[in-house]
C-alpha atoms as one frame of an Amber mdcrd trajectory, in Angstrom:
protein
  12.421  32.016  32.067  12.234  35.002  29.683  13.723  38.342  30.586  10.710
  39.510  29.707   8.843  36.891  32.453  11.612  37.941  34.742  11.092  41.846
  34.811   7.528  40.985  35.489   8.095  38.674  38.353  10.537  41.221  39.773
   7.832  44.086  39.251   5.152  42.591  40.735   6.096  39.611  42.429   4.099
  37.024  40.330   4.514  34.920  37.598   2.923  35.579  34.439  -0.363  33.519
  34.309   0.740  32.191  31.274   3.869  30.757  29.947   5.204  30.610  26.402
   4.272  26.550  26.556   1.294  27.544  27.283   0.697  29.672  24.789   2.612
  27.373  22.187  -0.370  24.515  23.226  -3.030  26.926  22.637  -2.286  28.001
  19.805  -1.161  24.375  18.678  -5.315  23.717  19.342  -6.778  26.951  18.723
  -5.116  27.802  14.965  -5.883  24.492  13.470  -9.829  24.844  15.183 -10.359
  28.168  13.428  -8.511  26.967  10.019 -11.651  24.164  10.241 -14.517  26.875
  10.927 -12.736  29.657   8.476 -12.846  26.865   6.282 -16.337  25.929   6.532
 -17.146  29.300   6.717 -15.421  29.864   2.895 -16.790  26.496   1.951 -20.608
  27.505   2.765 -19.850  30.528   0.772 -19.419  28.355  -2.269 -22.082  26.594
  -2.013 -24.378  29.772  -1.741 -23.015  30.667  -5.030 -24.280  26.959  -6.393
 -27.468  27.882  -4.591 -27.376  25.264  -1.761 -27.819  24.797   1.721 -24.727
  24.910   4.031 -26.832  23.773   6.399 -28.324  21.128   4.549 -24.827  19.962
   3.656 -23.430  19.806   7.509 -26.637  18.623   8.558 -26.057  15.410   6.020
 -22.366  15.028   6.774 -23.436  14.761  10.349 -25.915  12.181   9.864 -24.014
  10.115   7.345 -20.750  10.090   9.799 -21.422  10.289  12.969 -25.400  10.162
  14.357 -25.767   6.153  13.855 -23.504   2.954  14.553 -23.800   2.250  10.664
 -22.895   5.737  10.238 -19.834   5.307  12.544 -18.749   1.787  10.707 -18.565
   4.092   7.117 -16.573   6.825   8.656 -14.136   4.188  10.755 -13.473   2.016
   7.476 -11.818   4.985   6.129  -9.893   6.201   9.026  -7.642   3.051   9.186
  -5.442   4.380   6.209  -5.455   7.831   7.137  -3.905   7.601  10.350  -1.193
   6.055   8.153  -0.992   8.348   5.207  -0.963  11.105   7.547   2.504   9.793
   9.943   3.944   9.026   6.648   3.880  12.894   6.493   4.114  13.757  10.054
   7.271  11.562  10.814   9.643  13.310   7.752   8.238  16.687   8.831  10.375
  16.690  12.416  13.371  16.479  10.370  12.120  19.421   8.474  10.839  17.452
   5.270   7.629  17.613   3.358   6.808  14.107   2.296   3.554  13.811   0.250
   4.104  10.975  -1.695   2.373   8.369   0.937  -0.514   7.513  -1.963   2.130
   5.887  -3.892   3.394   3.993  -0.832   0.092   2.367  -0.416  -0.584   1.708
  -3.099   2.596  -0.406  -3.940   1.994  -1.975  -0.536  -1.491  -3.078  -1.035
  -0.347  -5.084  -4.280   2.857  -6.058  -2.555   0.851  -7.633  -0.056  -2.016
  -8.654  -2.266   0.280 -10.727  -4.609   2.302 -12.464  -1.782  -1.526 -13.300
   0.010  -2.638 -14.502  -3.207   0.137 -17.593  -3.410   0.149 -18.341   0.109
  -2.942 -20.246   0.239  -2.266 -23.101   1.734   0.172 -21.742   4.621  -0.499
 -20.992   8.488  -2.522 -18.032   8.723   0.314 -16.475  11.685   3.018 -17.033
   8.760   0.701 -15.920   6.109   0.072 -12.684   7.591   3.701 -12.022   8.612
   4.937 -12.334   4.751   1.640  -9.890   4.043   2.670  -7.769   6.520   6.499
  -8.389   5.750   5.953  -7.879   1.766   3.500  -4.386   2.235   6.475  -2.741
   4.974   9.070  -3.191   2.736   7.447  -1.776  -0.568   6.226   1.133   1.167
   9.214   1.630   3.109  11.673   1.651  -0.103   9.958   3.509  -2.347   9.924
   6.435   0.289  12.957   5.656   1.946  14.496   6.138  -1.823  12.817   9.942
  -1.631  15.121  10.473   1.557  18.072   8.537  -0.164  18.158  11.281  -3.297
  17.706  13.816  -0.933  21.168  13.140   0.741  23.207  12.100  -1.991  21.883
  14.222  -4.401  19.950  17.412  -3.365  16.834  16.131  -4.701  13.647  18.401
  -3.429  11.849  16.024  -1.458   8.199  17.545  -2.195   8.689  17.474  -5.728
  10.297  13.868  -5.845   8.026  12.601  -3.424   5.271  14.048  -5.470   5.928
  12.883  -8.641   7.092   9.175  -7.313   3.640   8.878  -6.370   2.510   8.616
 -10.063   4.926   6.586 -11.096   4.012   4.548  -8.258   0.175   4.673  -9.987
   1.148   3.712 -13.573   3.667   0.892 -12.123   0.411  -0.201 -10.212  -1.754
  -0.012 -13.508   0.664  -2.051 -15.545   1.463  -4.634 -12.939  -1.990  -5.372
 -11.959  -2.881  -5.071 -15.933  -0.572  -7.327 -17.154   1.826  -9.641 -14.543
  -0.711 -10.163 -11.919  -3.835  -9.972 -13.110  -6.871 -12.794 -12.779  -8.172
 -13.520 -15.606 -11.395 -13.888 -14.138 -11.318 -10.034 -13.594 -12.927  -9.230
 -16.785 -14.462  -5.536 -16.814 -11.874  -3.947 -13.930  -8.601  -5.655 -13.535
  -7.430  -6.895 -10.508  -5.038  -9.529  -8.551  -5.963 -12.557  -7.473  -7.787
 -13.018  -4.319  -6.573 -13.260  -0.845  -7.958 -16.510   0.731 -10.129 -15.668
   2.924  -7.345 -17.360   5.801  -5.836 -14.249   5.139  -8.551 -11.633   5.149
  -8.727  -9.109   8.405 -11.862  -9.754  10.104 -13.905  -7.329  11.785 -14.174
  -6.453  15.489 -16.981  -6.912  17.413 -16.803  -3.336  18.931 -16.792  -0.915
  17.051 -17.916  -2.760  14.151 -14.464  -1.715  12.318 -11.631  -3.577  10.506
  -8.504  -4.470  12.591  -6.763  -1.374  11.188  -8.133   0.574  13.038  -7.119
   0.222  16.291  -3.525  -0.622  14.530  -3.259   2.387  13.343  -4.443   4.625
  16.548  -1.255   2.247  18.555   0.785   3.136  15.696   0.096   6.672  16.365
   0.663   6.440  20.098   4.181   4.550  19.291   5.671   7.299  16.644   4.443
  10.125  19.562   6.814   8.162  21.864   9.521   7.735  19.149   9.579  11.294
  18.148   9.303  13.107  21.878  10.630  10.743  24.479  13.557   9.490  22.558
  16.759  10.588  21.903  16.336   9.510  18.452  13.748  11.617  18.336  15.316
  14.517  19.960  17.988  14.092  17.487  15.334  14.357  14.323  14.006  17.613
  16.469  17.415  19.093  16.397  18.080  18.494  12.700  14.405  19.943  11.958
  15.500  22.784  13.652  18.643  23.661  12.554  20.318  20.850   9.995  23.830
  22.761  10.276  23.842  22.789  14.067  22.535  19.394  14.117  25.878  18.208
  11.576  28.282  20.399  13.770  26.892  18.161  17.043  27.673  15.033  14.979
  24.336  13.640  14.470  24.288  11.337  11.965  21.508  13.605   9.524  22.000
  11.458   6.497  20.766   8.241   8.608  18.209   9.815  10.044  16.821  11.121
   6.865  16.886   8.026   5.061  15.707   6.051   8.344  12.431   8.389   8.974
  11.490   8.872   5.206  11.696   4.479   5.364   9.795   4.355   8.316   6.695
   6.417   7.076   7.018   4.750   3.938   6.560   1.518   5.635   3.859   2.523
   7.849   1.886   4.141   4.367   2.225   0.519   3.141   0.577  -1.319   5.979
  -2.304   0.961   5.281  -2.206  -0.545   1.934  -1.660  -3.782   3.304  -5.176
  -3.076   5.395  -7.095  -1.432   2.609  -6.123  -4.948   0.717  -6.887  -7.690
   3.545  -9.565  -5.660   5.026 -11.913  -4.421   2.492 -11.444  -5.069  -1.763
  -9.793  -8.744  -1.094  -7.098  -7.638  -3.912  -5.437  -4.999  -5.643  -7.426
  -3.148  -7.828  -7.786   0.736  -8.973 -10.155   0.982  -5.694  -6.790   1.230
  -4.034  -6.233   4.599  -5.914  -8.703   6.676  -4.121  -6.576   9.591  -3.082
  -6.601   9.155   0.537  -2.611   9.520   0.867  -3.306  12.962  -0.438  -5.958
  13.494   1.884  -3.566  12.567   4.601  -1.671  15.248   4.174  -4.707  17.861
   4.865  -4.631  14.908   8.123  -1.233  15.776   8.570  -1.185  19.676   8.657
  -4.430  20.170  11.000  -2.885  17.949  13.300   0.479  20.191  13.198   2.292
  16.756  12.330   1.602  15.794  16.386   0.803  11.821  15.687  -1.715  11.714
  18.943  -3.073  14.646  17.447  -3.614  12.614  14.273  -5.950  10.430  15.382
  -9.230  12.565  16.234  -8.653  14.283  12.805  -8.266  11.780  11.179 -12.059
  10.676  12.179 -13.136  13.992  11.434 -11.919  13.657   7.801 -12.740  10.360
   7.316 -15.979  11.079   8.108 -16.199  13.600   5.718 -15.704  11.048   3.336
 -18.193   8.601   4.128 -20.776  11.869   3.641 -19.919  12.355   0.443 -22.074
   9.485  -1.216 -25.400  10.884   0.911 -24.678  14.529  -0.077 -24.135  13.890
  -3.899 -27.431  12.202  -4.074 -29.531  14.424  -1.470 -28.454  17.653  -2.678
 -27.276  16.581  -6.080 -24.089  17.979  -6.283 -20.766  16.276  -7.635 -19.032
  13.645  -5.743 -15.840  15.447  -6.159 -17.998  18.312  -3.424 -15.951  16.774
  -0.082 -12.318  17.826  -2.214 -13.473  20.965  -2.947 -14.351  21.212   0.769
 -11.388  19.875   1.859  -9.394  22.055  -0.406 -11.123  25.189   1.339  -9.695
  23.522   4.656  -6.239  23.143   3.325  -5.915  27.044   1.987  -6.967  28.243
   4.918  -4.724  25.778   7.530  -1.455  27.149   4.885  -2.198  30.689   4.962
  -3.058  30.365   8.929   0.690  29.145   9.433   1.618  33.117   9.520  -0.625
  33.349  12.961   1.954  30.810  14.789   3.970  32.804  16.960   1.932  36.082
  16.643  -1.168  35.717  18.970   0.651  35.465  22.642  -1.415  39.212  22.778
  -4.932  37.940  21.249  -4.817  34.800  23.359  -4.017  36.543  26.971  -6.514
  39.540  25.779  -9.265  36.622  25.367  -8.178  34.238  28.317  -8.286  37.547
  30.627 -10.615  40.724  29.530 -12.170  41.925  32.673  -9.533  40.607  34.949
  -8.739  42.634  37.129  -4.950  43.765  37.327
């Protein structure tokens, strides 16, 4: 206990009603709740200026994600990669790294995974999967498990290699797909060849959503277990913390680095691996639609907690199955949903400063009128 909580208990023989964990879980719910309506609220300002309805707009984003079971298919087919873009920025941010290169992890995964389905026609579907699987783990897992590499042995800013590995990882796509692997039956928009449809990731029968979905919600559950009820964990808490106090305990930082930057590289490229088998059947440029980046906005809402992940990750995702319905009801652009979700993502950075500042502003709330 505080000495502050203790010179209260000794004045007045109580506890405080609240204690700093408390207050830590509030806020932890409460910031990232008015970052979403401030938000809004700045988002509905721009539209007045375009001289449209906010209400219109919610009032269609509501009805195209979440008031029907069609409506709830659209917005789950797009969650399935976010939960994974999004721990592929959570899990480097406990060691106090900001990953947000995942886009380029999927989408070398996807192709990884599309070209190894492609030539395993005629094999088990249990031992086709597994190499899909295998081949989509491994791309995504080295390409960001080399961002962690350079950032041990040479210094490398993370962010800005992460960043700009992710378009390299688009142009290697574009050439690959372009050239090597391409079908020649895909005449107008290049692409792989097929998966066999052995290999393909059915649907389930409730919800009516692809496999990845409830993958990915598991996967979430698993990394919260990894990263707060073990002691590898603890140790990528410690490091986050303090990297110098984390060295002088002996914990092996440059293993961990590289180890959590692979792992959320590999779990970015079984999205792709989903996006593939699930929905477009091969690699093409569908596969660069930006959703790594919008895991990051994922990501940051949910404070990097992976259970956390999850519901937000159907909240954004079903702001992206509105955006088709709003560009034609209210003709706007269909690039409307970033700008909204850029208006999110100011607002959830510049709220960061309130974290550790409103133990006053919550107790005033929680107990006005109380009496003492």
């Amino acid at each position: 206990m505080s000495n502050a909580s203790e010179t209260q208990v000794a004045a007045t023989g109580r506890r405080p009603l609240l204690t700093s964990w408390a207050i830590g879980r509030i806020e932890a719910f409460a910031i990232p709740l008015f970052a979403l309506i401030a938000g809004s609220v700045l988002f509905s300002i721009f539209l007045m200026t375009q001289e449209k309805s906010p209400i219109e707009f919610f009032s269609l984003v509501w009805r195209a994600a979440f008031s029907t079971a069609f409506s709830w298919q659209n917005t789950l087919s797009r969650v399935s990669p976010l939960l994974m873009a999004a721990l592929c920025v959570a899990i480097p941010a406990r060691l106090g790294l900001m990953v947000i290169g995942g886009e380029g992890a999927i989408i070398l995964g996807g192709l990884a995974a599309a070209v190894v389905g492609a030539s395993l026609g005629g094999v088990p579907a249990v031992l086709g999967f597994a190499a899909m699987i295998f081949a989509a783990i491994i791309a995504g897992g080295l390409w960001i498990g080399a961002i962690g590499a350079l950032r041990v042995k040479r210094g490398v800013n993370e962010t800005i290699s992460s960043l700009l590995m992710a378009y390299i990882a688009t142009a290697l796509f574009n050439q690959l797909v372009e050239s090597v692997f391409r079908d020649p039956a895909s005449l107008n928009k290049p692409a792989t060849l097929p998966i066999p449809e052995g290999l393909r990731v059915g649907m389930m029968s409730w919800p009516s959503a692809h496999w990845g979905v409830p993958v990915g919600i598991l996967l979430c559950i698993a990394c919260y277990f990894l990263l707060e009820r073990t002691t590898v964990g603890f140790a990528a808490r410690v490091t986050g913390d303090n990297i110098r106090a984390a060295q002088v305990q002996g914990l092996p930082v440059s293993k961990l680095v590289v180890g959590f930057t692979a792992l959320a590289g590999s779990l970015a490229g079984l999205g792709g691996f989903f996006e593939v088998a699930a929905i477009y059947g091969n690699a093409n440029d569908s596969l660069i639609s930006g959703v790594g980046y919008t895991g990051i906005l994922v990501a940051f809402l949910a404070r990097h907690n992976p259970l956390a992940i999850v519901p937000v990750a159907l909240l954004l995702g079903g702001f992206e199955a509105s955006s088709g319905l709003v560009q034609r009801r209210m003709d706007l652009p269909d690039a409307t949903i970033l700008v909204f979700q850029g208006c999110i993502f100011i607002v959830v950075l510049m709220s960061e400063t309130l974290y550790g500042r409103s133990d006053s502003l919550i107790r005033k709330l929680l107990f006005a009128g109380r009496t003492k």
